[in-house]
Amino acid sequence: MIPSYYEFQSSVKVISGKNALENVPFELNNLNAKKPIILTNEVLVKYGQVQIVVNALNASNIDIGPIFVDIPQDSSVKVVNEIADLYRQEKCDSIIAIGGGSVIDTAKGVNVVVSKNTDDLMDYMGLEIINGRLKPFIVIPSTSGTGSEATLVAVIANPEKNVKMEFISYNVLPDVAVLDPRMTLSLPPRITASTGMDALSHSIEAYTCLQKNPLSDAYAFASIELIRDNLFSAVQNGKDEIVRLSMANASLMAGIAFSNSMVGIVHAIGHACGAISHVPHGDAMTILLPHGMEFNKAKISEQYSKLLLPLAGPEVYSKTPDNERAQKTIDTVKDMSKRLEDICGLPTRLRDAGVKKENFDKIAKTAINDGASIVNPVEVTYDDVMIILDRAY
Amino acid sequence: MELSTCKITRAENKRIKKCIINVILWFLGRGIQSCTRFDKNVKREIQVYDEGFKIMLKVWNSEQSVMVEKKGERLYYIKTKDDKEADITIYFKSIEAALLLLTGQIGIAQGYAEHRILLKGDIILAMPFIRMINIVEAYLFPKFWVKRILKSFPDRSSNSLIVYIGLILGV
């Protein structure tokens, strides 16, 4: 059914495949950019991925700006301002982010600061209030999980004011996303599994939240199929470039889906677990996804039924009676988590991820104030979250 | 070469729509004020706000607005049109978007999902206000209507008659 009104934007140019990184200079030129600042982390410098990009830029006589590697696990406004100062000092005109979610979010924050010429990022906190085009911005993701290379969200911590600043605007979308299998070849099995389940949770929630629309559905569906066919191979044989590229595409498509449909209770609680108990995001998604689905099932069983097709394949789908498909979808997700736990130790219970029961109260209060709970198809209360936490423990 | 031009027709006069919005926003502002006196669930939701915290609802690029300010344990309707004073401002993208939401044709969750609103400020701090608006709507609109537009009917600790009396008297 077509919604009575929806909005969809996917303006990121995607370049995907063999030697995609070597096309970065051309893309910069296309954006009329001559001196990018590069944001990344030390691990990618150590493993050589950054060197590939630098080599490509040098070969094309691009003037490379500073390479900033000191980005914390959670993006912070202090680091954003530091990088913005460096950007201005060195007279850069564009940004390249090479890394995972925190690097990309930091880069989005930097882009807002330098483009709006502001020294107070808090002025731009909120939903759809950042107007106008920002500076040229290219993202090269190094995980196949967050999908941040294609999303309109950035979350930056402000430890001084004890807030997590959310910026939601189509204008923070990157101009180009570069998917090159070399970026994820060295990703360990455990992180591959965790980030892969993060991508799956994006697609499943995008398909079922209030903001869903036919276009986001199409991306979510396609993403789930790719995850079904490639996640376990990526975990068990990480050197397979085709599989790595497939997961990168799955993650990007999941990002496009949830950027245009948002996410729901699984992410609301997952964010809270991350904030209070420092559970890595992908681990939280793995643990909470089936429980969030159980919570929503009564209202949206039809949508979960449809998801059985991409998730388990046409044979399982056709053999499963219609009234059992929704539960079968949830069970399939649980089976996937269990398999990943057996293969690489990915946790499937909150207690195994370091969450303590005495923190449930704080987690629940944080979760209901997460913007993601607005578009969850079922109203989420404090008591509901406590029950889910208990079941997931 | 002669360029053809079109006659610019008079733009739609939205005076009536603006009037309707002004009236509803007045009801909403006073309704919020009244609910913060009579409903314990609303009181609980607004505990998170500091003294002097201001929240505004406004039609983007237009003057129609309502602001409430935290004083003590309540939110009070205050007369100002300046969104620069607000800690959080929720904008309706257009007059028509405002009418959809304010006349109860869609709830705020659907309004968010349909990109009918913008929000300037901390989204996390806006969430208690959004839950509170759902409760206020549950008092101001008939029950069958509220069930149609909200995901679930919120808990109420008072009744609509008392809230409406409080609204009219401005207590």
Coordinates of C-alpha atoms in Angstrom, one line a residue:
Chain A
M1 CA 0.0 0.0 0.0
I2 CA 1.3 3.4 -1.0
P3 CA 1.5 5.8 2.0
S4 CA -0.6 8.9 1.8
Y5 CA 2.6 11.0 1.8
Y6 CA 6.3 10.1 1.9
E7 CA 9.7 11.6 1.1
F8 CA 12.7 9.8 -0.2
Q9 CA 16.1 11.0 -1.1
S10 CA 19.1 8.9 -2.1
S11 CA 21.4 11.4 -3.7
V12 CA 24.7 9.7 -2.9
K13 CA 26.6 8.6 -6.0
V14 CA 27.7 5.0 -5.3
I15 CA 30.9 3.6 -6.9
S16 CA 31.3 0.0 -6.1
G17 CA 33.8 -2.7 -7.1
K18 CA 37.3 -3.4 -8.3
N19 CA 39.6 -0.4 -8.1
A20 CA 36.8 1.9 -6.9
L21 CA 39.3 3.7 -4.6
E22 CA 41.4 4.7 -7.6
N23 CA 38.4 6.6 -8.9
V24 CA 38.4 8.9 -5.9
P25 CA 40.5 11.6 -7.6
F26 CA 38.1 11.7 -10.5
E27 CA 35.1 12.0 -8.1
L28 CA 36.9 14.9 -6.4
N29 CA 37.4 16.6 -9.7
N30 CA 33.7 16.1 -10.5
L31 CA 32.9 17.9 -7.3
N32 CA 35.3 20.7 -8.2
A33 CA 37.4 19.8 -5.1
K34 CA 41.1 20.2 -5.1
K35 CA 42.3 19.8 -1.5
P36 CA 40.6 17.3 0.7
I37 CA 41.1 16.8 4.4
I38 CA 41.2 13.0 5.2
L39 CA 39.6 11.7 8.3
T40 CA 40.4 8.1 9.3
N41 CA 41.7 6.0 12.2
E42 CA 45.1 4.5 13.0
V43 CA 44.0 0.9 12.3
L44 CA 43.3 1.7 8.7
V45 CA 46.6 3.5 8.4
K46 CA 48.3 0.5 9.9
Y47 CA 46.6 -2.0 7.6
G48 CA 47.4 0.0 4.5
Q49 CA 43.9 1.0 3.3
V50 CA 44.6 4.7 3.7
Q51 CA 47.8 4.3 1.7
I52 CA 45.8 3.0 -1.3
V53 CA 43.7 6.2 -1.2
V54 CA 46.8 8.4 -0.8
N55 CA 48.6 6.7 -3.6
A56 CA 45.6 7.3 -5.9
L57 CA 45.4 10.9 -5.0
N58 CA 49.1 11.5 -5.4
A59 CA 49.0 9.8 -8.9
S60 CA 46.4 12.4 -9.9
N61 CA 48.2 15.4 -8.5
I62 CA 45.5 16.1 -6.0
D63 CA 46.8 18.3 -3.2
I64 CA 46.2 16.2 -0.1
G65 CA 45.3 18.1 3.0
P66 CA 46.0 16.9 6.5
I67 CA 45.2 13.2 7.5
F68 CA 43.5 13.2 10.8
V69 CA 43.7 9.8 12.6
D70 CA 42.7 10.6 16.2
I71 CA 39.0 10.0 16.1
P72 CA 37.5 8.5 19.2
Q73 CA 35.0 5.5 19.3
D74 CA 32.1 7.9 19.8
S75 CA 32.3 11.0 17.7
S76 CA 32.8 14.1 19.9
V77 CA 32.2 17.8 19.4
K78 CA 35.7 18.6 20.7
V79 CA 37.3 16.5 17.9
V80 CA 34.9 18.0 15.3
N81 CA 35.9 21.5 16.2
E82 CA 39.6 20.5 16.2
I83 CA 39.3 19.1 12.7
A84 CA 37.3 22.0 11.5
D85 CA 40.1 24.4 12.7
L86 CA 42.6 22.3 10.8
Y87 CA 40.4 22.3 7.7
R88 CA 40.3 26.1 7.7
Q89 CA 44.0 26.6 8.5
E90 CA 45.0 24.3 5.7
K91 CA 42.5 25.9 3.3
C92 CA 40.9 22.6 2.4
D93 CA 37.8 22.5 0.2
S94 CA 36.5 19.0 0.7
I95 CA 36.3 16.0 3.1
I96 CA 37.2 12.4 2.6
A97 CA 36.1 10.0 5.5
I98 CA 37.7 6.6 5.5
G99 CA 36.4 4.4 8.3
G100 CA 33.4 3.2 10.3
G101 CA 30.4 5.0 11.8
S102 CA 32.3 7.2 14.2
V103 CA 34.7 8.5 11.5
I104 CA 31.8 9.1 9.2
D105 CA 29.7 10.9 11.8
T106 CA 32.6 13.0 12.8
A107 CA 33.1 14.0 9.1
K108 CA 29.4 14.9 8.8
G109 CA 29.8 17.1 11.9
V110 CA 32.9 18.7 10.5
N111 CA 31.1 19.4 7.2
V112 CA 28.3 21.2 9.0
V113 CA 30.8 23.3 11.0
V114 CA 33.0 24.4 8.0
S115 CA 30.1 24.8 5.6
K116 CA 28.0 26.9 8.0
N117 CA 31.1 28.7 9.3
T118 CA 29.9 28.2 12.8
D119 CA 31.7 27.5 16.1
D120 CA 28.6 26.1 17.8
L121 CA 27.4 22.8 16.3
M122 CA 24.5 22.8 18.8
D123 CA 22.8 25.5 16.8
Y124 CA 22.2 22.9 14.1
M125 CA 20.9 20.1 16.3
G126 CA 17.6 18.7 15.2
L127 CA 15.5 17.5 12.4
E128 CA 15.7 18.9 8.8
I129 CA 17.0 22.3 9.9
I130 CA 20.4 22.2 8.1
N131 CA 19.7 23.9 4.8
G132 CA 21.8 24.4 1.7
R133 CA 24.6 22.3 0.2
L134 CA 27.6 21.5 2.3
K135 CA 31.2 21.0 1.2
P136 CA 32.1 18.1 -1.2
F137 CA 32.2 15.0 0.9
I138 CA 33.3 11.5 0.0
V139 CA 32.9 8.5 2.2
I140 CA 34.9 5.2 2.0
P141 CA 33.3 2.8 4.6
S142 CA 35.6 0.3 6.2
T143 CA 32.8 -1.8 7.8
S144 CA 29.7 -3.4 6.3
G145 CA 27.4 -2.4 8.9
T146 CA 26.5 1.1 9.8
G147 CA 25.5 2.3 6.3
S148 CA 26.4 5.8 7.4
E149 CA 27.8 6.4 3.9
A150 CA 24.2 6.7 2.8
T151 CA 22.3 8.1 5.7
L152 CA 21.0 11.5 6.7
V153 CA 21.9 11.1 10.4
A154 CA 25.0 12.0 12.4
V155 CA 25.3 11.6 16.2
I156 CA 28.0 13.6 17.9
A157 CA 28.6 13.5 21.7
N158 CA 29.0 16.7 23.7
P159 CA 30.6 15.4 26.9
E160 CA 30.7 18.8 28.5
K161 CA 26.9 19.3 28.3
N162 CA 26.3 15.6 28.6
V163 CA 24.2 15.3 25.5
K164 CA 24.3 13.3 22.3
M165 CA 23.6 15.7 19.6
E166 CA 21.5 14.4 16.7
F167 CA 21.6 15.9 13.3
I168 CA 19.1 14.7 10.8
S169 CA 19.1 16.3 7.4
Y170 CA 19.3 15.2 3.8
N171 CA 22.0 17.9 3.4
V172 CA 24.5 15.9 5.5
L173 CA 24.4 13.0 3.0
P174 CA 27.8 12.5 1.4
D175 CA 28.2 13.2 -2.3
V176 CA 29.9 9.9 -3.1
A177 CA 30.1 6.5 -1.3
V178 CA 33.0 4.3 -2.4
L179 CA 32.7 0.6 -1.9
D180 CA 35.9 -1.2 -2.5
P181 CA 36.3 -4.8 -1.2
R182 CA 39.9 -4.1 -0.1
M183 CA 38.5 -1.9 2.7
T184 CA 36.9 -4.8 4.6
L185 CA 39.2 -7.7 3.7
S186 CA 41.1 -7.4 7.0
L187 CA 37.9 -7.1 9.1
P188 CA 38.0 -9.9 11.8
P189 CA 35.2 -12.5 11.8
R190 CA 33.6 -11.2 15.0
I191 CA 33.3 -7.6 13.7
T192 CA 32.1 -8.8 10.3
A193 CA 29.4 -10.7 12.1
S194 CA 28.4 -7.9 14.4
T195 CA 28.3 -5.2 11.7
G196 CA 26.5 -7.6 9.3
M197 CA 23.7 -8.1 11.9
D198 CA 23.6 -4.3 12.3
A199 CA 22.9 -4.0 8.6
L200 CA 20.2 -6.7 8.9
S201 CA 18.6 -4.8 11.8
H202 CA 18.5 -1.6 9.7
S203 CA 16.8 -3.4 6.8
I204 CA 14.2 -5.2 9.0
E205 CA 13.4 -2.1 11.0
A206 CA 13.3 0.1 7.9
Y207 CA 10.8 -2.4 6.3
T208 CA 8.5 -2.2 9.3
C209 CA 8.6 1.3 10.7
L210 CA 5.9 4.0 10.3
Q211 CA 8.0 6.0 7.8
K212 CA 8.3 3.0 5.4
N213 CA 7.6 3.6 1.7
P214 CA 7.9 1.6 -1.5
L215 CA 11.4 2.9 -2.3
S216 CA 12.9 2.2 1.1
D217 CA 11.1 -1.2 1.0
A218 CA 12.9 -2.1 -2.2
Y219 CA 16.3 -1.3 -0.8
A220 CA 15.5 -3.2 2.5
F221 CA 14.4 -6.3 0.6
A222 CA 17.4 -6.4 -1.6
S223 CA 19.7 -5.8 1.3
I224 CA 18.3 -8.7 3.3
E225 CA 18.8 -11.1 0.3
L226 CA 22.4 -10.1 0.0
I227 CA 23.0 -10.6 3.8
R228 CA 21.3 -14.0 3.6
D229 CA 23.6 -15.1 0.8
N230 CA 26.9 -13.5 2.0
L231 CA 27.1 -12.9 5.7
F232 CA 28.2 -16.3 6.8
S233 CA 30.7 -16.6 4.0
A234 CA 32.1 -13.2 4.9
V235 CA 32.5 -14.3 8.5
Q236 CA 34.1 -17.7 7.6
N237 CA 36.1 -16.6 4.6
G238 CA 36.9 -13.0 4.9
K239 CA 39.4 -13.0 2.0
D240 CA 36.7 -13.5 -0.6
E241 CA 36.4 -10.1 -2.3
I242 CA 33.1 -10.9 -4.0
V243 CA 31.5 -11.7 -0.7
R244 CA 33.0 -8.6 1.0
L245 CA 31.7 -6.4 -1.8
S246 CA 28.3 -8.0 -1.5
M247 CA 28.2 -7.3 2.2
A248 CA 29.3 -3.7 1.5
N249 CA 26.4 -3.3 -0.9
A250 CA 24.0 -4.9 1.5
S251 CA 25.1 -2.4 4.2
L252 CA 24.8 0.6 1.9
M253 CA 21.3 -0.5 0.8
A254 CA 20.3 -1.0 4.4
G255 CA 21.6 2.5 5.1
I256 CA 19.5 4.0 2.2
A257 CA 16.5 2.1 3.4
F258 CA 16.7 3.3 7.0
S259 CA 17.7 6.8 6.1
N260 CA 14.4 7.1 4.4
S261 CA 12.3 5.0 6.7
M262 CA 14.1 5.4 10.1
V263 CA 14.4 2.6 12.6
G264 CA 12.4 1.6 15.7
I265 CA 12.5 0.0 19.1
V266 CA 15.5 -2.3 18.5
H267 CA 17.6 0.7 17.8
A268 CA 16.1 2.8 20.5
I269 CA 17.0 0.2 23.1
G270 CA 20.3 -0.6 21.4
H271 CA 21.5 3.0 21.5
A272 CA 20.6 3.1 25.2
C273 CA 22.6 -0.1 25.8
G274 CA 25.5 1.5 24.0
A275 CA 25.2 4.8 26.0
I276 CA 24.8 3.2 29.4
S277 CA 26.6 -0.1 29.3
H278 CA 28.9 0.5 26.3
V279 CA 27.6 -2.4 24.3
P280 CA 29.0 -2.2 20.8
H281 CA 26.2 -1.3 18.5
G282 CA 26.3 -4.4 16.3
D283 CA 26.3 -6.7 19.3
A284 CA 23.3 -4.8 20.8
M285 CA 21.4 -5.2 17.5
T286 CA 22.2 -8.9 17.3
I287 CA 20.8 -9.5 20.8
L288 CA 17.8 -7.2 20.7
L289 CA 16.5 -7.7 17.1
P290 CA 14.5 -10.9 17.7
H291 CA 13.1 -9.5 21.0
G292 CA 12.1 -6.2 19.3
M293 CA 10.4 -8.2 16.6
E294 CA 8.5 -10.3 19.1
F295 CA 7.3 -7.1 20.7
N296 CA 6.0 -5.7 17.4
K297 CA 4.8 -8.9 15.9
A298 CA 1.1 -8.7 16.9
K299 CA 0.7 -5.4 15.0
I300 CA 2.9 -6.1 11.9
S301 CA 2.9 -9.8 11.4
E302 CA 2.1 -9.3 7.7
Q303 CA 5.2 -7.4 7.2
Y304 CA 7.3 -9.9 9.0
S305 CA 5.7 -12.6 6.9
K306 CA 6.8 -10.9 3.7
L307 CA 10.4 -10.6 5.1
L308 CA 10.7 -14.4 5.3
L309 CA 11.2 -14.5 1.5
P310 CA 14.4 -12.5 1.4
L311 CA 15.6 -13.7 4.8
A312 CA 15.2 -17.5 4.4
G313 CA 14.8 -17.9 0.6
P314 CA 11.9 -19.0 -1.6
E315 CA 11.9 -22.6 -0.6
V316 CA 11.4 -22.0 3.1
Y317 CA 8.9 -19.2 2.3
S318 CA 6.7 -21.4 0.1
K319 CA 6.9 -24.4 2.5
T320 CA 5.8 -22.2 5.5
P321 CA 2.1 -21.8 6.0
D322 CA 1.0 -18.1 5.7
N323 CA 0.0 -17.8 9.4
E324 CA 3.4 -19.1 10.6
R325 CA 5.6 -17.0 8.4
A326 CA 6.0 -14.0 10.8
Q327 CA 7.2 -16.3 13.6
K328 CA 9.4 -18.2 11.2
T329 CA 11.1 -14.9 10.3
I330 CA 11.8 -14.1 13.9
D331 CA 13.1 -17.7 14.4
T332 CA 15.3 -17.4 11.4
V333 CA 16.9 -14.2 12.9
K334 CA 17.4 -16.1 16.2
D335 CA 19.0 -19.0 14.3
M336 CA 21.4 -16.6 12.5
S337 CA 22.5 -15.0 15.8
K338 CA 23.0 -18.5 17.3
R339 CA 25.1 -19.6 14.4
L340 CA 27.2 -16.5 14.6
E341 CA 27.6 -17.0 18.3
D342 CA 28.9 -20.6 17.6
I343 CA 31.2 -19.5 14.9
C344 CA 32.8 -16.4 16.4
G345 CA 31.5 -15.8 19.9
L346 CA 29.0 -13.0 19.0
P347 CA 26.9 -12.5 22.1
T348 CA 23.2 -13.3 22.0
R349 CA 22.3 -12.2 25.5
L350 CA 22.6 -8.9 27.2
R351 CA 24.4 -10.4 30.2
D352 CA 27.1 -11.7 27.9
A353 CA 27.6 -8.2 26.5
G354 CA 28.2 -6.7 29.9
V355 CA 24.8 -5.3 30.7
K356 CA 23.8 -5.5 34.3
K357 CA 20.3 -5.7 35.6
E358 CA 20.8 -2.7 37.9
N359 CA 21.2 -0.5 34.7
F360 CA 17.9 -1.6 33.2
D361 CA 16.1 1.4 34.7
K362 CA 18.5 3.9 33.1
I363 CA 18.5 2.0 29.8
A364 CA 14.7 2.0 29.7
K365 CA 14.5 5.7 30.5
T366 CA 17.0 6.5 27.8
A367 CA 15.4 4.2 25.2
I368 CA 12.0 5.8 25.4
N369 CA 13.5 9.2 24.8
D370 CA 15.4 8.0 21.7
G371 CA 13.9 9.5 18.5
A372 CA 13.8 6.0 17.0
S373 CA 10.8 5.1 19.2
I374 CA 8.5 7.7 17.5
V375 CA 8.3 5.6 14.3
N376 CA 8.2 2.2 15.9
P377 CA 4.8 0.8 14.8
V378 CA 3.8 -0.1 18.3
E379 CA 3.9 2.5 21.1
V380 CA 6.9 1.9 23.4
T381 CA 6.6 2.6 27.1
Y382 CA 9.1 2.3 29.9
D383 CA 7.5 -0.9 31.1
D384 CA 7.7 -2.4 27.6
V385 CA 11.4 -1.7 27.4
M386 CA 11.9 -3.3 30.8
I387 CA 10.2 -6.5 29.7
I388 CA 12.3 -6.6 26.5
L389 CA 15.5 -6.1 28.4
D390 CA 14.5 -8.9 30.8
R391 CA 13.8 -11.3 28.0
A392 CA 17.0 -10.3 26.2
Y393 CA 19.1 -10.7 29.4
Chain B
M1 CA 11.8 36.8 -30.2
E2 CA 8.9 37.7 -27.9
L3 CA 8.8 35.8 -24.7
S4 CA 5.3 34.9 -23.6
T5 CA 4.4 35.6 -20.1
C6 CA 1.7 34.4 -17.9
K7 CA -0.6 36.5 -15.9
I8 CA 0.3 36.0 -12.3
T9 CA -2.9 35.1 -10.6
R10 CA -3.5 36.3 -7.0
A11 CA -1.9 33.9 -4.5
E12 CA -4.4 31.9 -2.4
N13 CA -5.5 33.9 0.6
K14 CA -4.7 31.7 3.5
R15 CA -6.2 34.1 6.0
I16 CA -9.0 31.6 7.1
K17 CA -6.5 28.7 7.5
K18 CA -4.2 31.0 9.5
C19 CA -7.1 32.0 11.7
I20 CA -8.1 28.4 12.3
I21 CA -4.5 27.5 13.2
N22 CA -4.3 30.5 15.6
V23 CA -7.4 29.4 17.4
I24 CA -6.3 25.7 17.7
L25 CA -2.8 26.8 18.9
W26 CA -4.5 28.9 21.6
F27 CA -6.5 25.8 22.7
L28 CA -3.4 23.6 22.5
G29 CA -1.3 26.1 24.6
R30 CA -4.0 26.4 27.2
G31 CA -4.7 22.7 27.0
I32 CA -1.0 21.9 27.8
Q33 CA -1.2 24.4 30.7
S34 CA -4.3 22.8 32.1
C35 CA -3.0 19.2 31.7
T36 CA 0.1 20.1 33.6
R37 CA -2.1 20.9 36.5
F38 CA -4.6 18.0 36.4
D39 CA -2.8 15.0 34.8
K40 CA -0.1 13.2 36.8
N41 CA 1.3 11.5 33.7
V42 CA 1.9 14.9 32.0
K43 CA 3.5 16.2 35.2
R44 CA 5.9 13.2 35.2
E45 CA 6.8 13.7 31.6
I46 CA 7.8 17.4 32.1
Q47 CA 9.9 16.8 35.1
V48 CA 12.9 16.5 32.9
Y49 CA 12.7 20.1 31.9
D50 CA 14.7 22.8 33.8
E51 CA 13.0 25.9 35.1
G52 CA 12.5 28.4 32.3
F53 CA 12.7 25.8 29.6
K54 CA 10.7 26.9 26.6
I55 CA 9.1 24.9 23.8
M56 CA 7.5 26.4 20.8
L57 CA 5.2 25.0 18.1
K58 CA 5.3 27.2 15.0
V59 CA 4.3 27.2 11.3
W60 CA 7.6 27.5 9.4
N61 CA 8.1 30.8 7.7
S62 CA 4.9 32.2 9.2
E63 CA 3.7 33.8 12.4
Q64 CA 1.3 31.2 13.8
S65 CA 2.9 29.9 16.9
V66 CA 2.4 28.9 20.5
M67 CA 5.0 28.7 23.3
V68 CA 5.0 27.1 26.7
E69 CA 7.5 27.7 29.5
K70 CA 8.4 25.5 32.5
K71 CA 7.7 27.3 35.8
G72 CA 7.8 25.2 38.9
E73 CA 6.1 21.9 38.1
R74 CA 4.0 23.1 35.2
L75 CA 4.1 24.4 31.7
Y76 CA 2.6 27.8 31.1
Y77 CA 1.3 29.2 27.9
I78 CA 3.2 32.4 27.1
K79 CA 2.6 35.0 24.4
T80 CA 5.5 35.4 22.2
K81 CA 6.2 34.9 18.5
D82 CA 10.0 34.8 18.8
D83 CA 11.4 31.3 18.1
K84 CA 14.9 32.5 19.1
E85 CA 13.8 32.4 22.7
A86 CA 12.8 28.7 22.5
D87 CA 15.0 25.8 23.6
I88 CA 13.1 23.5 21.3
T89 CA 11.0 24.6 18.4
I90 CA 8.8 22.2 16.4
Y91 CA 7.9 23.7 13.1
F92 CA 5.1 22.6 10.8
K93 CA 6.5 22.6 7.3
S94 CA 3.5 24.5 5.9
I95 CA 0.1 25.8 6.9
E96 CA -1.5 22.7 5.4
A97 CA 0.8 20.5 7.5
A98 CA -0.1 22.4 10.6
L99 CA -3.8 21.9 9.8
L100 CA -3.4 18.2 9.3
L101 CA -1.7 17.8 12.7
L102 CA -3.6 20.4 14.7
T103 CA -7.1 19.3 13.5
G104 CA -6.2 15.8 14.5
Q105 CA -6.3 14.4 11.0
I106 CA -3.0 12.7 11.8
G107 CA -1.0 12.2 15.0
I108 CA 2.4 13.5 15.7
A109 CA 4.1 10.2 15.1
Q110 CA 2.6 10.1 11.6
G111 CA 3.4 13.7 11.2
Y112 CA 7.0 12.9 11.9
A113 CA 6.9 9.9 9.6
E114 CA 5.5 12.0 6.8
H115 CA 8.2 14.7 7.2
R116 CA 5.5 17.2 8.1
I117 CA 7.6 18.7 10.9
L118 CA 11.1 20.1 11.5
L119 CA 12.6 20.3 14.9
K120 CA 15.3 22.7 16.1
G121 CA 16.9 21.5 19.3
D122 CA 17.6 18.4 21.2
I123 CA 15.5 15.5 19.8
I124 CA 16.0 13.6 23.0
L125 CA 14.5 16.4 25.1
A126 CA 11.7 16.8 22.6
M127 CA 10.5 13.2 23.2
P128 CA 8.8 13.8 26.6
F129 CA 7.0 16.8 25.0
I130 CA 5.8 14.7 22.2
R131 CA 4.4 12.0 24.6
M132 CA 2.8 14.8 26.5
I133 CA 1.1 16.2 23.4
N134 CA -0.4 12.7 22.8
I135 CA -1.9 12.8 26.3
V136 CA -3.2 16.4 25.8
E137 CA -4.8 15.3 22.5
A138 CA -6.4 12.4 24.4
Y139 CA -8.2 15.0 26.5
L140 CA -9.0 17.5 23.8
F141 CA -10.3 15.1 21.2
P142 CA -13.0 12.5 21.5
K143 CA -11.7 9.0 22.5
F144 CA -12.7 7.3 19.2
W145 CA -10.8 10.0 17.3
V146 CA -7.7 9.7 19.4
K147 CA -7.7 5.9 18.9
R148 CA -7.7 6.5 15.2
I149 CA -4.7 8.8 15.1
L150 CA -2.4 7.6 17.9
K151 CA -0.6 4.2 18.2
S152 CA -2.3 3.6 21.5
F153 CA -4.7 5.5 23.8
P154 CA -2.5 7.2 26.5
D155 CA -3.1 6.8 30.2
R156 CA -5.1 9.7 31.6
S157 CA -5.4 10.4 35.3
S158 CA -8.1 13.1 35.0
N159 CA -11.1 13.7 32.6
S160 CA -11.7 16.0 29.6
L161 CA -14.3 18.1 31.4
I162 CA -11.9 19.2 34.1
V163 CA -9.1 19.9 31.6
Y164 CA -11.5 21.9 29.4
I165 CA -12.6 24.0 32.4
G166 CA -9.0 24.6 33.3
L167 CA -8.3 25.5 29.7
I168 CA -11.1 28.1 29.5
L169 CA -10.4 29.6 32.9
G170 CA -6.6 29.7 32.1
V171 CA -5.7 28.0 35.5

